Short mmCIF file of C-alpha atoms and ligand atoms in Angstrom, two decimals:
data_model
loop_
_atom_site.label_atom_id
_atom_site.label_comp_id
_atom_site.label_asym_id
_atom_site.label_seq_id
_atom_site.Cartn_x
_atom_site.Cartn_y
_atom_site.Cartn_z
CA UNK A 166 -113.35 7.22 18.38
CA UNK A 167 -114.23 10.14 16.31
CA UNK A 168 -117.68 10.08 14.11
CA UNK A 169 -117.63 10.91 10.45
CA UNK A 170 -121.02 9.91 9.49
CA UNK A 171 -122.22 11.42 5.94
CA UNK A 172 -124.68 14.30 6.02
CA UNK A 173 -127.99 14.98 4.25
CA UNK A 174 -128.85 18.50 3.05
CA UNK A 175 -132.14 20.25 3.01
CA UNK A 176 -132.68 19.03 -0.30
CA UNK A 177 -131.73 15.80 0.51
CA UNK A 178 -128.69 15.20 -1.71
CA UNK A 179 -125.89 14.02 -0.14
CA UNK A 180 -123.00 16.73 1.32
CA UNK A 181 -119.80 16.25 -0.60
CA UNK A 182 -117.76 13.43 1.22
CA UNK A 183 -114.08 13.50 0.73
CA UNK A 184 -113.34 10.37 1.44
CA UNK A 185 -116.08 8.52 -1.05
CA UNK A 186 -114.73 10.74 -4.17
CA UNK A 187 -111.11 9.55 -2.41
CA UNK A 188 -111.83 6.35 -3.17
CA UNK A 189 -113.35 7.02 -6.21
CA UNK A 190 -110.56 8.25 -7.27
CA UNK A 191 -107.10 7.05 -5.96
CA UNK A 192 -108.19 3.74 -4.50
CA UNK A 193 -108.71 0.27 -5.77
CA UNK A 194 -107.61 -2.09 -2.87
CA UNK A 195 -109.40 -4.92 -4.40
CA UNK A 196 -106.63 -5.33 -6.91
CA UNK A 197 -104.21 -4.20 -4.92
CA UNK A 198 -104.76 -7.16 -2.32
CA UNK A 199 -104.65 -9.84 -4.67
CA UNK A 200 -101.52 -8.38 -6.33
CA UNK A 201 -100.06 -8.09 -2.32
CA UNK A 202 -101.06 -12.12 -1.80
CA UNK A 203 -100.05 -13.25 -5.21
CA UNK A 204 -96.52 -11.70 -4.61
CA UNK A 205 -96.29 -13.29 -0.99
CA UNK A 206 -97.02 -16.71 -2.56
CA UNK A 207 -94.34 -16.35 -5.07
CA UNK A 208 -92.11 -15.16 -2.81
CA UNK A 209 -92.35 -17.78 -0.19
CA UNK A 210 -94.83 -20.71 -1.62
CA UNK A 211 -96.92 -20.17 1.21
CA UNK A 212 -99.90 -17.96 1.72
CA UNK A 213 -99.34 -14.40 3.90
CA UNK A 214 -102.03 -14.43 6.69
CA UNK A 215 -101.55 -11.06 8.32
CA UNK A 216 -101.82 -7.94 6.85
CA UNK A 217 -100.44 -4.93 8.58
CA UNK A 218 -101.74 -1.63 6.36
CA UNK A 219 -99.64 1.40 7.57
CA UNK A 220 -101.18 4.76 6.89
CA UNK A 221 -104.41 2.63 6.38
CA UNK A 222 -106.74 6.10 6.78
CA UNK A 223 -110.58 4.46 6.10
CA UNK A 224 -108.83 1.17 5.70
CA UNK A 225 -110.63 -0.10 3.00
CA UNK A 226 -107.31 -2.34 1.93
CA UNK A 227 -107.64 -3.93 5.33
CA UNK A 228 -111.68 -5.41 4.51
CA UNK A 229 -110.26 -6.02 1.16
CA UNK A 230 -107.74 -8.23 2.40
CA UNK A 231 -110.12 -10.31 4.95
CA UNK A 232 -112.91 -10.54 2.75
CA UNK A 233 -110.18 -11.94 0.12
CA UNK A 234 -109.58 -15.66 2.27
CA UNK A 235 -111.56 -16.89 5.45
CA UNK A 236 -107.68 -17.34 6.99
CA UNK A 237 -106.96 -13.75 6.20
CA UNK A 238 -106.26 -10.91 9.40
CA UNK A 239 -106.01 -7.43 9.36
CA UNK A 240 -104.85 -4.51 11.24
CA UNK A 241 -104.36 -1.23 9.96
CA UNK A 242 -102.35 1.66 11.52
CA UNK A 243 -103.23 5.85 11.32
CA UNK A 244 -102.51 8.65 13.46
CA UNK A 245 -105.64 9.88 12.69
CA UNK A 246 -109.17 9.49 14.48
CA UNK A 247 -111.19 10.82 11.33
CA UNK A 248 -110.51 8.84 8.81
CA UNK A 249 -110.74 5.47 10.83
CA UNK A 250 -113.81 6.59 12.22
CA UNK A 251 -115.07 7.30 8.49
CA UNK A 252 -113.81 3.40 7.76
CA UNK A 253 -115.52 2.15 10.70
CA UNK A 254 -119.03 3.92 10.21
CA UNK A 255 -118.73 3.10 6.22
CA UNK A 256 -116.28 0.02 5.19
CA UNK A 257 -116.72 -1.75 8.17
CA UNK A 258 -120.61 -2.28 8.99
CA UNK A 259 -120.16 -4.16 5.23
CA UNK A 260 -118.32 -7.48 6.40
CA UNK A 261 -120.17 -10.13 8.04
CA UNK A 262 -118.93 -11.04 11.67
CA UNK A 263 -116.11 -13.76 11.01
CA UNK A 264 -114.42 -11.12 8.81
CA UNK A 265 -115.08 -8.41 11.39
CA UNK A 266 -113.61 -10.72 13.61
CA UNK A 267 -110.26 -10.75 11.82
CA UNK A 268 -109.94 -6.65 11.38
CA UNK A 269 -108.63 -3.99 13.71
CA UNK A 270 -107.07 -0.83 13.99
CA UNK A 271 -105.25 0.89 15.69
CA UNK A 272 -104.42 4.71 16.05
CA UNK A 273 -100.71 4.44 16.63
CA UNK A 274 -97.78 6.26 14.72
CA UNK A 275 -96.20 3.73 12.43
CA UNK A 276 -92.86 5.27 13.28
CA UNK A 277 -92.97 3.50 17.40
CA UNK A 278 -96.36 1.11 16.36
CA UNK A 279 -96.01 -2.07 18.31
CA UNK A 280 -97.88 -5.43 17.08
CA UNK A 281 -99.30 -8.19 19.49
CA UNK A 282 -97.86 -10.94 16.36
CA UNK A 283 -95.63 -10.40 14.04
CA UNK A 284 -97.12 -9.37 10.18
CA UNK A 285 -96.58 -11.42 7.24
CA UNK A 286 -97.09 -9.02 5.04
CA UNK A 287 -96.93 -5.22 5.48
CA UNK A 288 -98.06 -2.59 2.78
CA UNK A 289 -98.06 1.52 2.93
CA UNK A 290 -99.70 2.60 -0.33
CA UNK A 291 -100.86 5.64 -1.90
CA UNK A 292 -97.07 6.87 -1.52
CA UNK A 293 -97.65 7.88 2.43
CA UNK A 294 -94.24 7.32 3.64
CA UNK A 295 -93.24 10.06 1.04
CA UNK A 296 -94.17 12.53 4.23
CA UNK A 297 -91.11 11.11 5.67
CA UNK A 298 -88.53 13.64 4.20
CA UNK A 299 -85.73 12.53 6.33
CA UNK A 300 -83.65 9.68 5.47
CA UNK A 301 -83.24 9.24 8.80
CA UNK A 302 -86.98 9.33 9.87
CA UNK A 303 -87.71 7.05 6.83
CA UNK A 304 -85.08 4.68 8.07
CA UNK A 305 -86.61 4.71 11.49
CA UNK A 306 -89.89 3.34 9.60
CA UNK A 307 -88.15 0.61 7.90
CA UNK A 308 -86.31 -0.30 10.81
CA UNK A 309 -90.08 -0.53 12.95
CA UNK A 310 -91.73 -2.57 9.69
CA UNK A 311 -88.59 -4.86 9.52
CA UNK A 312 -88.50 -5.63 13.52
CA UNK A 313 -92.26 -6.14 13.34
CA UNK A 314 -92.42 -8.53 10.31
CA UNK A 315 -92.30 -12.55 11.01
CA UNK A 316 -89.64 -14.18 9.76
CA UNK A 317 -90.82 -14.88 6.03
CA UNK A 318 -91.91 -11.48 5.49
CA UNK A 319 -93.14 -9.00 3.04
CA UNK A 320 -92.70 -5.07 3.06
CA UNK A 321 -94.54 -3.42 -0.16
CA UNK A 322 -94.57 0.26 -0.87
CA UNK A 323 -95.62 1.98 -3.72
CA UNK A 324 -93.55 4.75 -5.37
CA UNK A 325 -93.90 7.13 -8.42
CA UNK A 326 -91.95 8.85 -10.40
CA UNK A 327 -91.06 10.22 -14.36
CA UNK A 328 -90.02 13.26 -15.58
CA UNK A 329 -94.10 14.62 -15.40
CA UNK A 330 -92.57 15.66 -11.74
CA UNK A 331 -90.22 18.33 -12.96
CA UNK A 332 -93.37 19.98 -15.32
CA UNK A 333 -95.76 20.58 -12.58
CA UNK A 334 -98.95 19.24 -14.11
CA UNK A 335 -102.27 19.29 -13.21
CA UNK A 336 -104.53 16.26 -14.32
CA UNK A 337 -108.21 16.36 -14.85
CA UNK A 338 -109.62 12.68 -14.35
CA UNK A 339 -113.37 12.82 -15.62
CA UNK A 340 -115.73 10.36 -13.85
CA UNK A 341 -118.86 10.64 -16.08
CA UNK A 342 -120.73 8.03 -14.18
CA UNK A 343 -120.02 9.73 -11.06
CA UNK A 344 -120.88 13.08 -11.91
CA UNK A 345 -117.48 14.43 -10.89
CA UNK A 346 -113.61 15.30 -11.99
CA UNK A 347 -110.76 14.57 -9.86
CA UNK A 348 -107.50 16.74 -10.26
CA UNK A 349 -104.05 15.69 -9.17
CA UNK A 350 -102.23 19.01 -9.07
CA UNK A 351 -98.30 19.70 -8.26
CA UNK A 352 -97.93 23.26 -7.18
CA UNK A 353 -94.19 22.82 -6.87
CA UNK A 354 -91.10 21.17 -6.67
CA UNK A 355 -87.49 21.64 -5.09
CA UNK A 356 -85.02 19.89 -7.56
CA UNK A 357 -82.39 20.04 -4.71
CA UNK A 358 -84.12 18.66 -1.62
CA UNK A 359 -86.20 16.15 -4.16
CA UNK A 360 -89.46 18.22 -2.11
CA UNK A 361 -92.63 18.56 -3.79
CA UNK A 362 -95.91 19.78 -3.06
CA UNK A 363 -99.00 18.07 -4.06
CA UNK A 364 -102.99 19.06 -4.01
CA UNK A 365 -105.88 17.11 -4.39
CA UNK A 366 -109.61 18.90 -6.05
CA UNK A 367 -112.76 18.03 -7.10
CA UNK A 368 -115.48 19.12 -8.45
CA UNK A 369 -118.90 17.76 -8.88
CA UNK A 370 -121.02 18.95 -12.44
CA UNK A 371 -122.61 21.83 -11.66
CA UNK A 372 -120.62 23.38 -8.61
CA UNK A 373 -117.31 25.09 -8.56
CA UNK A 374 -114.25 23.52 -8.02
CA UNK A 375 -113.49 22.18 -4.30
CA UNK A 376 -109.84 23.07 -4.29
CA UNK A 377 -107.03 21.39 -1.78
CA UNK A 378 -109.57 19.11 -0.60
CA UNK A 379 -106.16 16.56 0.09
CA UNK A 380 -102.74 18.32 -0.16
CA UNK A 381 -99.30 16.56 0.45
CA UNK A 382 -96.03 17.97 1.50
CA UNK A 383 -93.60 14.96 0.57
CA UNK A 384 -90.32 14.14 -0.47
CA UNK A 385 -90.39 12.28 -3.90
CA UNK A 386 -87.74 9.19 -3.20
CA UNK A 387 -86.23 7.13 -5.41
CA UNK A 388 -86.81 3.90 -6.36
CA UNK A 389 -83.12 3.25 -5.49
CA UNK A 390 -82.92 5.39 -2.52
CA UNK A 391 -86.27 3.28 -1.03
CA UNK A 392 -84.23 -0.20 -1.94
CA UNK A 393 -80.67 0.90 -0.48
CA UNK A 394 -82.63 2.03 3.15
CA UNK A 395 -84.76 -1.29 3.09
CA UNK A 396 -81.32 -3.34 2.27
CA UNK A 397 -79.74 -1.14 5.55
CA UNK A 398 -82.35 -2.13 8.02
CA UNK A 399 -81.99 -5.90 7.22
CA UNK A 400 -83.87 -6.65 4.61
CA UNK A 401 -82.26 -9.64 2.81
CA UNK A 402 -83.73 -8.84 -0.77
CA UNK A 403 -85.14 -5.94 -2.25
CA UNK A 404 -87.18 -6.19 -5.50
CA UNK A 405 -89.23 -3.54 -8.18
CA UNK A 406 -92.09 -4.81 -9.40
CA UNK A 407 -92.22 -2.39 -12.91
CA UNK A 408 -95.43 -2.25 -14.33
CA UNK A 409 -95.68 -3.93 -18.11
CA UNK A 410 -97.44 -1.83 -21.02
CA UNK A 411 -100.24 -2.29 -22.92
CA UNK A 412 -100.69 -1.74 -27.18
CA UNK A 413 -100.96 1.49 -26.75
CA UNK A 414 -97.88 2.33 -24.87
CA UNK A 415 -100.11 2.86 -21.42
CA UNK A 416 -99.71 0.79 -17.51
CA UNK A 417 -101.46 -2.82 -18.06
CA UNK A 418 -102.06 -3.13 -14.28
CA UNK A 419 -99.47 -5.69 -13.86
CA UNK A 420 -96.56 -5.79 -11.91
CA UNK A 421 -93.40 -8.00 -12.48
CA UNK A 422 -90.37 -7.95 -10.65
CA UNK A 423 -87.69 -6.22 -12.75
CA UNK A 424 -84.26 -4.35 -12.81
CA UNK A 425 -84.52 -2.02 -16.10
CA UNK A 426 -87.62 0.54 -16.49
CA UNK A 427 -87.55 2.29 -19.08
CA UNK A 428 -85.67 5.76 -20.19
CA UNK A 429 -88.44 8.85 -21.22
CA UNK A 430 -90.74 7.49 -19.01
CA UNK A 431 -93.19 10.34 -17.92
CA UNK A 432 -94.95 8.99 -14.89
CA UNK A 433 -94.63 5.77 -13.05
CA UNK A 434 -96.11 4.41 -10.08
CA UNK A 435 -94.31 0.75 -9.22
CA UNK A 436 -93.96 -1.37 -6.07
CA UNK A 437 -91.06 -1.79 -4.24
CA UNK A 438 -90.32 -4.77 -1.90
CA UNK A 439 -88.16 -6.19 1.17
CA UNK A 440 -88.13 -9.76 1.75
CA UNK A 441 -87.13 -10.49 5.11
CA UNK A 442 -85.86 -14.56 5.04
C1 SAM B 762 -102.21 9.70 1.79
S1 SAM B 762 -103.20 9.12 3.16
C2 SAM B 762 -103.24 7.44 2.65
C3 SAM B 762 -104.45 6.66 3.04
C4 SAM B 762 -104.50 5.26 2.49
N1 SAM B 762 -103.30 4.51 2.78
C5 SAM B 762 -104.72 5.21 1.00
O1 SAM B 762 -104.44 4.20 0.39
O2 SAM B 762 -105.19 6.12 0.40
C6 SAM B 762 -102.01 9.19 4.44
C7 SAM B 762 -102.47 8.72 5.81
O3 SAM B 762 -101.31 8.59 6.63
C8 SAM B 762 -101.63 8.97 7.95
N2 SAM B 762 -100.36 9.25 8.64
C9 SAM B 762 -99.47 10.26 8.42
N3 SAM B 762 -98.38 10.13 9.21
C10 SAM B 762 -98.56 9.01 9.95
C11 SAM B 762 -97.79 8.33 10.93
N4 SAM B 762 -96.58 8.79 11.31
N5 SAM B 762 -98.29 7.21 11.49
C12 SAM B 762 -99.50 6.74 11.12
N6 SAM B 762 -100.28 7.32 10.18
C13 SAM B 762 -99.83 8.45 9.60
C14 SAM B 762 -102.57 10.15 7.78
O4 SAM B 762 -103.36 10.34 8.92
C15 SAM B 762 -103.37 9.71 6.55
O5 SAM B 762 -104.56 9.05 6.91
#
């Protein structure tokens, strides 16, 4: 496996590391566990054991989800050496050896990946399916999660959307604490092919601006599209879990299964699901 390890300069500050500020940033797997077992146990009245992460990159979701209940397993799926190398040298030194026990990986495409046991529960997050720009090659994905699921199982994906997509922003998220600003950017989008092209910068106080650190090529599905393909490859149920509002008209951070969002909306991010019976 490849080595990430974190480097010290000469004046012994730290190097900028992509994936911490990632993390930082874009990730918060400790919610988004409990959200993945709460909606397995509603779903079926019995708890999901395994957890199959695809595009798990430093799997961080995976130790999340072990650390979360002494039954829980783990493996998590990416194509590519760094960032599991990154998780392995970082995330996964923290567990202690019965939760070790229940975690791997694997560097496999999730397109052909192949599971010794069946999942109860898989998740891709962060959108990463959305490089599947294909209906086709997305189908093909669904088709591999559905015939590696166990019989009561759970597919969740998250998906965004709004009409912030057609405006190409670029959003400055200021972490005081941490010394740094995050910036989602959209450089474009192709209204016809539903293509869009996404960059990720940072930029630590005092230095200039680390642009493209993270960029995506993707193709923005729909929430509908994402529930029709899931309902072709056998899923017997498809649900959205729409994200509720707080007083001041922002997300709340929870996520109830629903069949009207609302109209003007300018940015989402909600879950999608296939229940396999
Ligand atoms: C946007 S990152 C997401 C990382 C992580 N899921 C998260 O929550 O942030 C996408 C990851 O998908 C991986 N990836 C892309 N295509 C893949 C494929 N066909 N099979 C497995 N992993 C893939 C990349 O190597 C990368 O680590």
């Amino acid at each position: 496996m490849a080595k990430y390890k974190i480097k010290i300069n000469p004046k012994n500050l730290p190097v900028f590391d992509k994936y911490w500020h990632y993390q930082k940033s874009v990730q918060s797997p400790d919610i988004d566990v409990k959200f993945f077992r709460k909606a397995y146990k509603e779903i079926f009245d019995k708890h999901a054991v395994l957890l199959r992460e695809d595009f798990c990159g430093t799997f961080k979701l995976c130790c999340e989800w072990v650390k979360l209940r002494e039954r829980h397993e783990a493996i998590g799926l990416d194509l590519d050496p760094e960032p599991l190398a990154y998780g392995k040298e970082n995330y996964y030194p923290k567990l202690n050896s019965k939760e070790k026990d229940r975690l791997v990986t694997s560097e496999q495409n999730v397109l052909t990946a192949k599971l010794k046991k069946p999942s109860d529960v898989t998740v891709a997050v962060n959108f990463s399916y959305f490089i599947f720009k294909e209906r086709q090659v997305l189908k093909e994905y669904f088709q591999n999660v559905y015939d590696n699921l166990g019989d009561q199982g759970l597919f969740l994906l998250d998906i965004f959307g709004g009409s912030d997509i057609f405006d190409l922003p670029e959003e400055e998220t200021e972490f005081e604490d941490e010394n740094f600003s995050y910036y989602w950017d959209q450089e474009d989008y192709n209204p016809i092919l539903n293509h869009g092209l996404f960059h990720i910068h940072f930029k630590r106080k005092g230095e200039k601006k680390r642009k493209n650190v993270f960029n995506y090529d993707w193709r923005v599905w729909s929430i509908a599209e994402v529930r029709d393909i899931l309902t072709e490859v056998g899923f017997a149920e498809t649900r959205c879990y729409w994200e509720g509002t707080d007083k001041d008209g922002e997300g709340d951070g929870e996520f109830k299964p629903s069949e009207k969002g609302e109209a003007h909306c300018e940015s989402f991010v909600a879950y999608v699901a296939g229940i396999k019976k």
